[in-house]
């Protein structure tokens, strides 16, 4: 899953050699994540489904000086001080809390990487 790979790289997860069997064959690299004891493929990372996995990413974004607002069915990310950065990002996602948060994280990282 491309989005999980994007998050893993943003979070600085180490990529290690391993042999993971998947439905598409063997994968020779996996990510080491603090929530699991063995390497995971990008598809095995649980950012989309688990608050335990997703909230450290939100906290990392907040460490960059951004405010992450999770409300009933909307997630917004805005910079605490610089309006020009806030206008550049302009992240406002509607959906279930976890789905909107996941999508906002992906959008933030993609815009940050441009």
PDB file of N, CA and C in Angstrom:
ATOM      1  N   UNK A   1       0.843  -1.178   0.000  1.00  0.00           N
ATOM      2  CA  UNK A   1       0.000   0.000   0.000  1.00  0.00           C
ATOM      3  C   UNK A   1       0.886   1.238   0.000  1.00  0.00           C
ATOM      4  N   UNK A   2       0.776   2.021  -1.050  1.00  0.00           N
ATOM      5  CA  UNK A   2       1.626   3.196  -1.256  1.00  0.00           C
ATOM      6  C   UNK A   2       1.499   4.199  -0.103  1.00  0.00           C
ATOM      7  N   UNK A   3       0.286   4.407   0.393  1.00  0.00           N
ATOM      8  CA  UNK A   3       0.067   5.388   1.456  1.00  0.00           C
ATOM      9  C   UNK A   3       0.798   4.989   2.737  1.00  0.00           C
ATOM     10  N   UNK A   4       0.764   3.690   3.078  1.00  0.00           N
ATOM     11  CA  UNK A   4       1.471   3.238   4.278  1.00  0.00           C
ATOM     12  C   UNK A   4       2.979   3.408   4.124  1.00  0.00           C
ATOM     13  N   UNK A   5       3.483   3.188   2.923  1.00  0.00           N
ATOM     14  CA  UNK A   5       4.906   3.398   2.655  1.00  0.00           C
ATOM     15  C   UNK A   5       5.255   4.869   2.849  1.00  0.00           C
ATOM     16  N   UNK A   6       4.394   5.755   2.385  1.00  0.00           N
ATOM     17  CA  UNK A   6       4.596   7.199   2.556  1.00  0.00           C
ATOM     18  C   UNK A   6       4.685   7.556   4.031  1.00  0.00           C
ATOM     19  N   UNK A   7       3.770   7.008   4.838  1.00  0.00           N
ATOM     20  CA  UNK A   7       3.781   7.289   6.281  1.00  0.00           C
ATOM     21  C   UNK A   7       5.016   6.690   6.931  1.00  0.00           C
ATOM     22  N   UNK A   8       5.356   5.446   6.573  1.00  0.00           N
ATOM     23  CA  UNK A   8       6.525   4.784   7.162  1.00  0.00           C
ATOM     24  C   UNK A   8       7.795   5.588   6.911  1.00  0.00           C
ATOM     25  N   UNK A   9       7.947   6.099   5.700  1.00  0.00           N
ATOM     26  CA  UNK A   9       9.124   6.908   5.380  1.00  0.00           C
ATOM     27  C   UNK A   9       9.108   8.223   6.150  1.00  0.00           C
ATOM     28  N   UNK A  10       7.934   8.859   6.267  1.00  0.00           N
ATOM     29  CA  UNK A  10       7.793  10.100   7.032  1.00  0.00           C
ATOM     30  C   UNK A  10       8.176   9.878   8.500  1.00  0.00           C
ATOM     31  N   UNK A  11       7.795   8.729   9.034  1.00  0.00           N
ATOM     32  CA  UNK A  11       8.064   8.417  10.439  1.00  0.00           C
ATOM     33  C   UNK A  11       9.477   7.877  10.656  1.00  0.00           C
ATOM     34  N   UNK A  12      10.198   7.668   9.576  1.00  0.00           N
ATOM     35  CA  UNK A  12      11.576   7.199   9.696  1.00  0.00           C
ATOM     36  C   UNK A  12      11.696   5.744  10.111  1.00  0.00           C
ATOM     37  N   UNK A  13      10.703   4.922   9.758  1.00  0.00           N
ATOM     38  CA  UNK A  13      10.779   3.507  10.112  1.00  0.00           C
ATOM     39  C   UNK A  13      11.915   2.852   9.341  1.00  0.00           C
ATOM     40  N   UNK A  14      12.727   2.055  10.024  1.00  0.00           N
ATOM     41  CA  UNK A  14      13.811   1.378   9.324  1.00  0.00           C
ATOM     42  C   UNK A  14      13.285   0.306   8.369  1.00  0.00           C
ATOM     43  N   UNK A  15      13.889   0.226   7.223  1.00  0.00           N
ATOM     44  CA  UNK A  15      13.594  -0.801   6.237  1.00  0.00           C
ATOM     45  C   UNK A  15      14.691  -1.848   6.373  1.00  0.00           C
ATOM     46  N   UNK A  16      14.292  -3.085   6.627  1.00  0.00           N
ATOM     47  CA  UNK A  16      15.275  -4.138   6.887  1.00  0.00           C
ATOM     48  C   UNK A  16      15.090  -5.303   5.922  1.00  0.00           C
ATOM     49  N   UNK A  17      16.172  -6.027   5.649  1.00  0.00           N
ATOM     50  CA  UNK A  17      16.032  -7.218   4.819  1.00  0.00           C
ATOM     51  C   UNK A  17      15.266  -8.304   5.584  1.00  0.00           C
ATOM     52  N   UNK A  18      14.389  -8.977   4.907  1.00  0.00           N
ATOM     53  CA  UNK A  18      13.630 -10.064   5.511  1.00  0.00           C
ATOM     54  C   UNK A  18      13.000 -10.877   4.392  1.00  0.00           C
ATOM     55  N   UNK A  19      12.296 -11.907   4.756  1.00  0.00           N
ATOM     56  CA  UNK A  19      11.605 -12.716   3.764  1.00  0.00           C
ATOM     57  C   UNK A  19      10.165 -12.862   4.238  1.00  0.00           C
ATOM     58  N   UNK A  20       9.286 -12.046   3.672  1.00  0.00           N
ATOM     59  CA  UNK A  20       7.877 -12.057   4.052  1.00  0.00           C
ATOM     60  C   UNK A  20       7.078 -12.615   2.886  1.00  0.00           C
ATOM     61  N   UNK A  21       6.354 -13.684   3.121  1.00  0.00           N
ATOM     62  CA  UNK A  21       5.509 -14.241   2.077  1.00  0.00           C
ATOM     63  C   UNK A  21       4.195 -13.486   1.996  1.00  0.00           C
ATOM     64  N   UNK A  22       3.815 -13.079   0.803  1.00  0.00           N
ATOM     65  CA  UNK A  22       2.536 -12.406   0.590  1.00  0.00           C
ATOM     66  C   UNK A  22       1.786 -13.133  -0.514  1.00  0.00           C
ATOM     67  N   UNK A  23       0.553 -12.731  -0.761  1.00  0.00           N
ATOM     68  CA  UNK A  23      -0.220 -13.354  -1.835  1.00  0.00           C
ATOM     69  C   UNK A  23       0.397 -13.096  -3.208  1.00  0.00           C
ATOM     70  N   UNK A  24       1.245 -12.068  -3.305  1.00  0.00           N
ATOM     71  CA  UNK A  24       1.911 -11.750  -4.572  1.00  0.00           C
ATOM     72  C   UNK A  24       3.328 -12.309  -4.638  1.00  0.00           C
ATOM     73  N   UNK A  25       3.712 -13.145  -3.681  1.00  0.00           N
ATOM     74  CA  UNK A  25       5.060 -13.700  -3.661  1.00  0.00           C
ATOM     75  C   UNK A  25       5.819 -13.226  -2.440  1.00  0.00           C
ATOM     76  N   UNK A  26       7.111 -13.405  -2.459  1.00  0.00           N
ATOM     77  CA  UNK A  26       7.942 -13.036  -1.319  1.00  0.00           C
ATOM     78  C   UNK A  26       8.399 -11.584  -1.427  1.00  0.00           C
ATOM     79  N   UNK A  27       8.447 -10.922  -0.294  1.00  0.00           N
ATOM     80  CA  UNK A  27       8.958  -9.560  -0.194  1.00  0.00           C
ATOM     81  C   UNK A  27      10.277  -9.655   0.558  1.00  0.00           C
ATOM     82  N   UNK A  28      11.302  -8.984   0.084  1.00  0.00           N
ATOM     83  CA  UNK A  28      12.616  -9.106   0.701  1.00  0.00           C
ATOM     84  C   UNK A  28      12.979  -7.945   1.618  1.00  0.00           C
ATOM     85  N   UNK A  29      12.071  -6.998   1.776  1.00  0.00           N
ATOM     86  CA  UNK A  29      12.288  -5.885   2.702  1.00  0.00           C
ATOM     87  C   UNK A  29      11.019  -5.646   3.504  1.00  0.00           C
ATOM     88  N   UNK A  30      11.197  -5.271   4.745  1.00  0.00           N
ATOM     89  CA  UNK A  30      10.053  -4.951   5.585  1.00  0.00           C
ATOM     90  C   UNK A  30      10.392  -3.802   6.516  1.00  0.00           C
ATOM     91  N   UNK A  31       9.367  -3.171   7.041  1.00  0.00           N
ATOM     92  CA  UNK A  31       9.548  -2.054   7.974  1.00  0.00           C
ATOM     93  C   UNK A  31       9.506  -2.570   9.400  1.00  0.00           C
ATOM     94  N   UNK A  32      10.380  -2.024  10.227  1.00  0.00           N
ATOM     95  CA  UNK A  32      10.350  -2.313  11.654  1.00  0.00           C
ATOM     96  C   UNK A  32       9.486  -1.242  12.305  1.00  0.00           C
ATOM     97  N   UNK A  33       8.411  -1.659  12.959  1.00  0.00           N
ATOM     98  CA  UNK A  33       7.505  -0.730  13.634  1.00  0.00           C
ATOM     99  C   UNK A  33       7.476  -1.086  15.116  1.00  0.00           C
ATOM    100  N   UNK A  34       7.440  -0.088  15.994  1.00  0.00           N
ATOM    101  CA  UNK A  34       7.471  -0.379  17.434  1.00  0.00           C
ATOM    102  C   UNK A  34       6.261  -1.167  17.953  1.00  0.00           C
ATOM    103  N   UNK A  35       5.177  -1.221  17.199  1.00  0.00           N
ATOM    104  CA  UNK A  35       3.975  -1.934  17.654  1.00  0.00           C
ATOM    105  C   UNK A  35       4.044  -3.440  17.410  1.00  0.00           C
ATOM    106  N   UNK A  36       4.989  -3.893  16.568  1.00  0.00           N
ATOM    107  CA  UNK A  36       5.074  -5.321  16.247  1.00  0.00           C
ATOM    108  C   UNK A  36       6.511  -5.809  16.404  1.00  0.00           C
ATOM    109  N   UNK A  37       6.657  -7.104  16.623  1.00  0.00           N
ATOM    110  CA  UNK A  37       7.974  -7.688  16.870  1.00  0.00           C
ATOM    111  C   UNK A  37       8.710  -8.130  15.609  1.00  0.00           C
ATOM    112  N   UNK A  38       7.997  -8.233  14.501  1.00  0.00           N
ATOM    113  CA  UNK A  38       8.608  -8.707  13.258  1.00  0.00           C
ATOM    114  C   UNK A  38       8.418  -7.648  12.176  1.00  0.00           C
ATOM    115  N   UNK A  39       9.244  -7.679  11.136  1.00  0.00           N
ATOM    116  CA  UNK A  39       9.065  -6.714  10.043  1.00  0.00           C
ATOM    117  C   UNK A  39       7.695  -6.859   9.373  1.00  0.00           C
ATOM    118  N   UNK A  40       7.168  -5.752   8.875  1.00  0.00           N
ATOM    119  CA  UNK A  40       5.876  -5.713   8.172  1.00  0.00           C
ATOM    120  C   UNK A  40       6.085  -5.188   6.764  1.00  0.00           C
ATOM    121  N   UNK A  41       5.310  -5.702   5.825  1.00  0.00           N
ATOM    122  CA  UNK A  41       5.262  -5.080   4.510  1.00  0.00           C
ATOM    123  C   UNK A  41       4.486  -3.775   4.651  1.00  0.00           C
ATOM    124  N   UNK A  42       4.548  -2.929   3.646  1.00  0.00           N
ATOM    125  CA  UNK A  42       3.778  -1.681   3.678  1.00  0.00           C
ATOM    126  C   UNK A  42       2.294  -1.991   3.847  1.00  0.00           C
ATOM    127  N   UNK A  43       1.807  -3.044   3.185  1.00  0.00           N
ATOM    128  CA  UNK A  43       0.404  -3.431   3.313  1.00  0.00           C
ATOM    129  C   UNK A  43       0.037  -3.946   4.690  1.00  0.00           C
ATOM    130  N   UNK A  44       1.021  -4.395   5.445  1.00  0.00           N
ATOM    131  CA  UNK A  44       0.772  -4.912   6.793  1.00  0.00           C
ATOM    132  C   UNK A  44       0.766  -3.840   7.871  1.00  0.00           C
ATOM    133  N   UNK A  45       1.191  -2.630   7.532  1.00  0.00           N
ATOM    134  CA  UNK A  45       1.165  -1.529   8.498  1.00  0.00           C
ATOM    135  C   UNK A  45      -0.285  -1.099   8.699  1.00  0.00           C
ATOM    136  N   UNK A  46      -0.659  -0.797   9.918  1.00  0.00           N
ATOM    137  CA  UNK A  46      -2.067  -0.613  10.276  1.00  0.00           C
ATOM    138  C   UNK A  46      -2.489   0.844  10.474  1.00  0.00           C
ATOM    139  N   UNK A  47      -1.827   1.767   9.793  1.00  0.00           N
ATOM    140  CA  UNK A  47      -2.160   3.189   9.977  1.00  0.00           C
ATOM    141  C   UNK A  47      -3.613   3.511   9.645  1.00  0.00           C
ATOM    142  N   UNK A  48      -4.169   2.875   8.653  1.00  0.00           N
ATOM    143  CA  UNK A  48      -5.526   3.191   8.198  1.00  0.00           C
ATOM    144  C   UNK A  48      -6.594   2.690   9.170  1.00  0.00           C
ATOM    145  N   UNK A  49      -6.246   1.722   9.999  1.00  0.00           N
ATOM    146  CA  UNK A  49      -7.255   1.040  10.817  1.00  0.00           C
ATOM    147  C   UNK A  49      -7.086   1.214  12.321  1.00  0.00           C
ATOM    148  N   UNK A  50      -5.954   1.718  12.769  1.00  0.00           N
ATOM    149  CA  UNK A  50      -5.672   1.732  14.205  1.00  0.00           C
ATOM    150  C   UNK A  50      -5.249   3.111  14.692  1.00  0.00           C
ATOM    151  N   UNK A  51      -5.980   3.616  15.690  1.00  0.00           N
ATOM    152  CA  UNK A  51      -5.581   4.878  16.309  1.00  0.00           C
ATOM    153  C   UNK A  51      -4.218   4.740  16.967  1.00  0.00           C
ATOM    154  N   UNK A  52      -3.887   3.560  17.511  1.00  0.00           N
ATOM    155  CA  UNK A  52      -2.580   3.347  18.143  1.00  0.00           C
ATOM    156  C   UNK A  52      -1.434   3.558  17.153  1.00  0.00           C
ATOM    157  N   UNK A  53      -1.666   3.241  15.905  1.00  0.00           N
ATOM    158  CA  UNK A  53      -0.646   3.435  14.878  1.00  0.00           C
ATOM    159  C   UNK A  53      -0.692   4.859  14.332  1.00  0.00           C
ATOM    160  N   UNK A  54      -1.873   5.418  14.181  1.00  0.00           N
ATOM    161  CA  UNK A  54      -2.045   6.701  13.512  1.00  0.00           C
ATOM    162  C   UNK A  54      -1.706   7.909  14.393  1.00  0.00           C
ATOM    163  N   UNK A  55      -1.999   7.838  15.685  1.00  0.00           N
ATOM    164  CA  UNK A  55      -1.809   9.016  16.538  1.00  0.00           C
ATOM    165  C   UNK A  55      -0.347   9.448  16.672  1.00  0.00           C
ATOM    166  N   UNK A  56       0.633   8.548  16.705  1.00  0.00           N
ATOM    167  CA  UNK A  56       2.025   9.033  16.704  1.00  0.00           C
ATOM    168  C   UNK A  56       2.366   9.841  15.444  1.00  0.00           C
ATOM    169  N   UNK A  57       1.713   9.541  14.327  1.00  0.00           N
ATOM    170  CA  UNK A  57       1.929  10.309  13.097  1.00  0.00           C
ATOM    171  C   UNK A  57       1.337  11.709  13.269  1.00  0.00           C
ATOM    172  N   UNK A  58       0.137  11.780  13.830  1.00  0.00           N
ATOM    173  CA  UNK A  58      -0.492  13.076  14.122  1.00  0.00           C
ATOM    174  C   UNK A  58       0.415  13.893  15.045  1.00  0.00           C
ATOM    175  N   UNK A  59       0.955  13.257  16.073  1.00  0.00           N
ATOM    176  CA  UNK A  59       1.844  13.953  17.004  1.00  0.00           C
ATOM    177  C   UNK A  59       3.107  14.451  16.303  1.00  0.00           C
ATOM    178  N   UNK A  60       3.635  13.668  15.371  1.00  0.00           N
ATOM    179  CA  UNK A  60       4.816  14.087  14.611  1.00  0.00           C
ATOM    180  C   UNK A  60       4.494  15.332  13.784  1.00  0.00           C
ATOM    181  N   UNK A  61       3.318  15.358  13.171  1.00  0.00           N
ATOM    182  CA  UNK A  61       2.891  16.534  12.404  1.00  0.00           C
ATOM    183  C   UNK A  61       2.764  17.738  13.329  1.00  0.00           C
ATOM    184  N   UNK A  62       2.206  17.543  14.502  1.00  0.00           N
ATOM    185  CA  UNK A  62       2.081  18.637  15.472  1.00  0.00           C
ATOM    186  C   UNK A  62       3.451  19.136  15.919  1.00  0.00           C
ATOM    187  N   UNK A  63       4.447  18.257  15.968  1.00  0.00           N
ATOM    188  CA  UNK A  63       5.808  18.664  16.336  1.00  0.00           C
ATOM    189  C   UNK A  63       6.420  19.622  15.318  1.00  0.00           C
ATOM    190  N   UNK A  64       5.891  19.628  14.092  1.00  0.00           N
ATOM    191  CA  UNK A  64       6.336  20.569  13.065  1.00  0.00           C
ATOM    192  C   UNK A  64       5.656  21.929  13.205  1.00  0.00           C
ATOM    193  N   UNK A  65       4.802  22.092  14.226  1.00  0.00           N
ATOM    194  CA  UNK A  65       4.131  23.372  14.451  1.00  0.00           C
ATOM    195  C   UNK A  65       2.761  23.479  13.826  1.00  0.00           C
ATOM    196  N   UNK A  66       2.174  22.342  13.474  1.00  0.00           N
ATOM    197  CA  UNK A  66       0.843  22.336  12.881  1.00  0.00           C
ATOM    198  C   UNK A  66      -0.186  21.905  13.911  1.00  0.00           C
ATOM    199  N   UNK A  67      -1.373  22.458  13.769  1.00  0.00           N
ATOM    200  CA  UNK A  67      -2.495  22.075  14.622  1.00  0.00           C
ATOM    201  C   UNK A  67      -3.344  21.068  13.850  1.00  0.00           C
ATOM    202  N   UNK A  68      -3.582  19.952  14.463  1.00  0.00           N
ATOM    203  CA  UNK A  68      -4.362  18.878  13.859  1.00  0.00           C
ATOM    204  C   UNK A  68      -5.696  18.871  14.574  1.00  0.00           C
ATOM    205  N   UNK A  69      -6.757  19.241  13.882  1.00  0.00           N
ATOM    206  CA  UNK A  69      -8.080  19.371  14.496  1.00  0.00           C
ATOM    207  C   UNK A  69      -8.954  18.214  14.019  1.00  0.00           C
ATOM    208  N   UNK A  70      -9.329  17.360  14.962  1.00  0.00           N
ATOM    209  CA  UNK A  70     -10.197  16.230  14.657  1.00  0.00           C
ATOM    210  C   UNK A  70     -11.537  16.511  15.315  1.00  0.00           C
ATOM    211  N   UNK A  71     -12.549  16.794  14.505  1.00  0.00           N
ATOM    212  CA  UNK A  71     -13.890  17.079  15.002  1.00  0.00           C
ATOM    213  C   UNK A  71     -14.825  15.966  14.537  1.00  0.00           C
ATOM    214  N   UNK A  72     -16.094  16.097  14.799  1.00  0.00           N
ATOM    215  CA  UNK A  72     -17.081  15.041  14.547  1.00  0.00           C
ATOM    216  C   UNK A  72     -16.876  14.298  13.233  1.00  0.00           C
ATOM    217  N   UNK A  73     -16.967  14.967  12.123  1.00  0.00           N
ATOM    218  CA  UNK A  73     -16.804  14.290  10.829  1.00  0.00           C
ATOM    219  C   UNK A  73     -15.869  15.081   9.912  1.00  0.00           C
ATOM    220  N   UNK A  74     -14.943  15.821  10.513  1.00  0.00           N
ATOM    221  CA  UNK A  74     -14.055  16.672   9.728  1.00  0.00           C
ATOM    222  C   UNK A  74     -12.688  16.725  10.401  1.00  0.00           C
ATOM    223  N   UNK A  75     -11.643  16.713   9.579  1.00  0.00           N
ATOM    224  CA  UNK A  75     -10.274  16.860  10.062  1.00  0.00           C
ATOM    225  C   UNK A  75      -9.633  18.013   9.315  1.00  0.00           C
ATOM    226  N   UNK A  76      -8.989  18.897  10.059  1.00  0.00           N
ATOM    227  CA  UNK A  76      -8.280  20.024   9.464  1.00  0.00           C
ATOM    228  C   UNK A  76      -6.858  20.042  10.002  1.00  0.00           C
ATOM    229  N   UNK A  77      -5.941  20.479   9.160  1.00  0.00           N
ATOM    230  CA  UNK A  77      -4.567  20.715   9.592  1.00  0.00           C
ATOM    231  C   UNK A  77      -4.236  22.151   9.228  1.00  0.00           C
ATOM    232  N   UNK A  78      -3.768  22.903  10.202  1.00  0.00           N
ATOM    233  CA  UNK A  78      -3.361  24.278   9.926  1.00  0.00           C
ATOM    234  C   UNK A  78      -2.102  24.589  10.712  1.00  0.00           C
ATOM    235  N   UNK A  79      -1.327  25.513  10.200  1.00  0.00           N
ATOM    236  CA  UNK A  79      -0.092  25.907  10.865  1.00  0.00           C
ATOM    237  C   UNK A  79      -0.442  26.900  11.955  1.00  0.00           C
ATOM    238  N   UNK A  80       0.232  26.794  13.077  1.00  0.00           N
ATOM    239  CA  UNK A  80      -0.082  27.639  14.225  1.00  0.00           C
ATOM    240  C   UNK A  80       0.273  29.107  14.026  1.00  0.00           C
ATOM    241  N   UNK A  81       1.234  29.410  13.145  1.00  0.00           N
ATOM    242  CA  UNK A  81       1.667  30.804  13.052  1.00  0.00           C
ATOM    243  C   UNK A  81       1.696  31.374  11.641  1.00  0.00           C
ATOM    244  N   UNK A  82       2.150  30.625  10.670  1.00  0.00           N
ATOM    245  CA  UNK A  82       2.415  31.164   9.341  1.00  0.00           C
ATOM    246  C   UNK A  82       1.222  30.943   8.408  1.00  0.00           C
ATOM    247  N   UNK A  83       0.480  32.010   8.109  1.00  0.00           N
ATOM    248  CA  UNK A  83      -0.703  31.893   7.260  1.00  0.00           C
ATOM    249  C   UNK A  83      -0.366  31.416   5.854  1.00  0.00           C
ATOM    250  N   UNK A  84       0.792  31.792   5.328  1.00  0.00           N
ATOM    251  CA  UNK A  84       1.132  31.365   3.971  1.00  0.00           C
ATOM    252  C   UNK A  84       1.302  29.845   3.909  1.00  0.00           C
ATOM    253  N   UNK A  85       1.851  29.234   4.952  1.00  0.00           N
ATOM    254  CA  UNK A  85       1.968  27.776   4.992  1.00  0.00           C
ATOM    255  C   UNK A  85       0.582  27.163   5.114  1.00  0.00           C
ATOM    256  N   UNK A  86      -0.252  27.754   5.966  1.00  0.00           N
ATOM    257  CA  UNK A  86      -1.621  27.249   6.142  1.00  0.00           C
ATOM    258  C   UNK A  86      -2.382  27.283   4.827  1.00  0.00           C
ATOM    259  N   UNK A  87      -2.241  28.366   4.087  1.00  0.00           N
ATOM    260  CA  UNK A  87      -2.934  28.472   2.803  1.00  0.00           C
ATOM    261  C   UNK A  87      -2.394  27.453   1.807  1.00  0.00           C
ATOM    262  N   UNK A  88      -1.090  27.205   1.850  1.00  0.00           N
ATOM    263  CA  UNK A  88      -0.489  26.230   0.957  1.00  0.00           C
ATOM    264  C   UNK A  88      -1.040  24.827   1.236  1.00  0.00           C
ATOM    265  N   UNK A  89      -1.144  24.469   2.503  1.00  0.00           N
ATOM    266  CA  UNK A  89      -1.612  23.130   2.852  1.00  0.00           C
ATOM    267  C   UNK A  89      -3.110  22.990   2.637  1.00  0.00           C
ATOM    268  N   UNK A  90      -3.891  23.869   3.253  1.00  0.00           N
ATOM    269  CA  UNK A  90      -5.340  23.887   3.064  1.00  0.00           C
ATOM    270  C   UNK A  90      -5.952  22.484   3.137  1.00  0.00           C
ATOM    271  N   UNK A  91      -5.697  21.790   4.228  1.00  0.00           N
ATOM    272  CA  UNK A  91      -6.202  20.431   4.388  1.00  0.00           C
ATOM    273  C   UNK A  91      -7.479  20.463   5.204  1.00  0.00           C
ATOM    274  N   UNK A  92      -8.530  19.958   4.629  1.00  0.00           N
ATOM    275  CA  UNK A  92      -9.844  19.911   5.263  1.00  0.00           C
ATOM    276  C   UNK A  92     -10.560  18.695   4.679  1.00  0.00           C
ATOM    277  N   UNK A  93     -10.648  17.619   5.446  1.00  0.00           N
ATOM    278  CA  UNK A  93     -11.184  16.341   4.971  1.00  0.00           C
ATOM    279  C   UNK A  93     -12.444  16.000   5.762  1.00  0.00           C
ATOM    280  N   UNK A  94     -13.465  15.545   5.069  1.00  0.00           N
ATOM    281  CA  UNK A  94     -14.713  15.125   5.697  1.00  0.00           C
ATOM    282  C   UNK A  94     -14.810  13.609   5.603  1.00  0.00           C
ATOM    283  N   UNK A  95     -15.254  12.975   6.686  1.00  0.00           N
ATOM    284  CA  UNK A  95     -15.439  11.527   6.712  1.00  0.00           C
ATOM    285  C   UNK A  95     -15.433  11.033   8.140  1.00  0.00           C
ATOM    286  N   UNK A  96     -15.415   9.723   8.312  1.00  0.00           N
ATOM    287  CA  UNK A  96     -15.311   9.191   9.672  1.00  0.00           C
ATOM    288  C   UNK A  96     -13.998   9.686  10.275  1.00  0.00           C
ATOM    289  N   UNK A  97     -13.914   9.757  11.580  1.00  0.00           N
ATOM    290  CA  UNK A  97     -12.732  10.341  12.216  1.00  0.00           C
ATOM    291  C   UNK A  97     -11.440   9.664  11.776  1.00  0.00           C
ATOM    292  N   UNK A  98     -11.388   8.349  11.845  1.00  0.00           N
ATOM    293  CA  UNK A  98     -10.126   7.672  11.526  1.00  0.00           C
ATOM    294  C   UNK A  98      -9.822   7.750  10.038  1.00  0.00           C
ATOM    295  N   UNK A  99     -10.822   7.617   9.188  1.00  0.00           N
ATOM    296  CA  UNK A  99     -10.596   7.686   7.748  1.00  0.00           C
ATOM    297  C   UNK A  99     -10.152   9.087   7.341  1.00  0.00           C
ATOM    298  N   UNK A 100     -10.827  10.111   7.857  1.00  0.00           N
ATOM    299  CA  UNK A 100     -10.460  11.490   7.529  1.00  0.00           C
ATOM    300  C   UNK A 100      -9.067  11.826   8.072  1.00  0.00           C
ATOM    301  N   UNK A 101      -8.746  11.325   9.255  1.00  0.00           N
ATOM    302  CA  UNK A 101      -7.422  11.567   9.831  1.00  0.00           C
ATOM    303  C   UNK A 101      -6.347  10.922   8.977  1.00  0.00           C
ATOM    304  N   UNK A 102      -6.565   9.679   8.563  1.00  0.00           N
ATOM    305  CA  UNK A 102      -5.620   8.962   7.709  1.00  0.00           C
ATOM    306  C   UNK A 102      -5.416   9.716   6.392  1.00  0.00           C
ATOM    307  N   UNK A 103      -6.501  10.136   5.764  1.00  0.00           N
ATOM    308  CA  UNK A 103      -6.402  10.865   4.494  1.00  0.00           C
ATOM    309  C   UNK A 103      -5.708  12.213   4.673  1.00  0.00           C
ATOM    310  N   UNK A 104      -5.972  12.891   5.787  1.00  0.00           N
ATOM    311  CA  UNK A 104      -5.328  14.180   6.045  1.00  0.00           C
ATOM    312  C   UNK A 104      -3.825  13.995   6.251  1.00  0.00           C
ATOM    313  N   UNK A 105      -3.431  12.930   6.950  1.00  0.00           N
ATOM    314  CA  UNK A 105      -2.014  12.629   7.154  1.00  0.00           C
ATOM    315  C   UNK A 105      -1.328  12.416   5.809  1.00  0.00           C
ATOM    316  N   UNK A 106      -1.934  11.598   4.954  1.00  0.00           N
ATOM    317  CA  UNK A 106      -1.359  11.329   3.635  1.00  0.00           C
ATOM    318  C   UNK A 106      -1.238  12.624   2.823  1.00  0.00           C
ATOM    319  N   UNK A 107      -2.302  13.421   2.825  1.00  0.00           N
ATOM    320  CA  UNK A 107      -2.278  14.674   2.067  1.00  0.00           C
ATOM    321  C   UNK A 107      -1.202  15.612   2.612  1.00  0.00           C
ATOM    322  N   UNK A 108      -1.081  15.691   3.930  1.00  0.00           N
ATOM    323  CA  UNK A 108      -0.050  16.549   4.552  1.00  0.00           C
ATOM    324  C   UNK A 108       1.347  16.113   4.110  1.00  0.00           C
ATOM    325  N   UNK A 109       1.634  14.817   4.224  1.00  0.00           N
ATOM    326  CA  UNK A 109       2.971  14.321   3.874  1.00  0.00           C
ATOM    327  C   UNK A 109       3.257  14.549   2.397  1.00  0.00           C
ATOM    328  N   UNK A 110       2.287  14.283   1.547  1.00  0.00           N
ATOM    329  CA  UNK A 110       2.493  14.496   0.107  1.00  0.00           C
ATOM    330  C   UNK A 110       2.773  15.955  -0.209  1.00  0.00           C
ATOM    331  N   UNK A 111       2.033  16.878   0.434  1.00  0.00           N
ATOM    332  CA  UNK A 111       2.275  18.301   0.197  1.00  0.00           C
ATOM    333  C   UNK A 111       3.613  18.737   0.785  1.00  0.00           C
ATOM    334  N   UNK A 112       3.969  18.175   1.930  1.00  0.00           N
ATOM    335  CA  UNK A 112       5.247  18.511   2.565  1.00  0.00           C
ATOM    336  C   UNK A 112       6.419  18.058   1.683  1.00  0.00           C
ATOM    337  N   UNK A 113       6.251  16.926   1.023  1.00  0.00           N
ATOM    338  CA  UNK A 113       7.315  16.381   0.178  1.00  0.00           C
ATOM    339  C   UNK A 113       7.471  17.096  -1.167  1.00  0.00           C
ATOM    340  N   UNK A 114       6.522  17.967  -1.519  1.00  0.00           N
ATOM    341  CA  UNK A 114       6.630  18.708  -2.801  1.00  0.00           C
ATOM    342  C   UNK A 114       7.641  19.819  -2.687  1.00  0.00           C
TER     343      UNK A 114
END
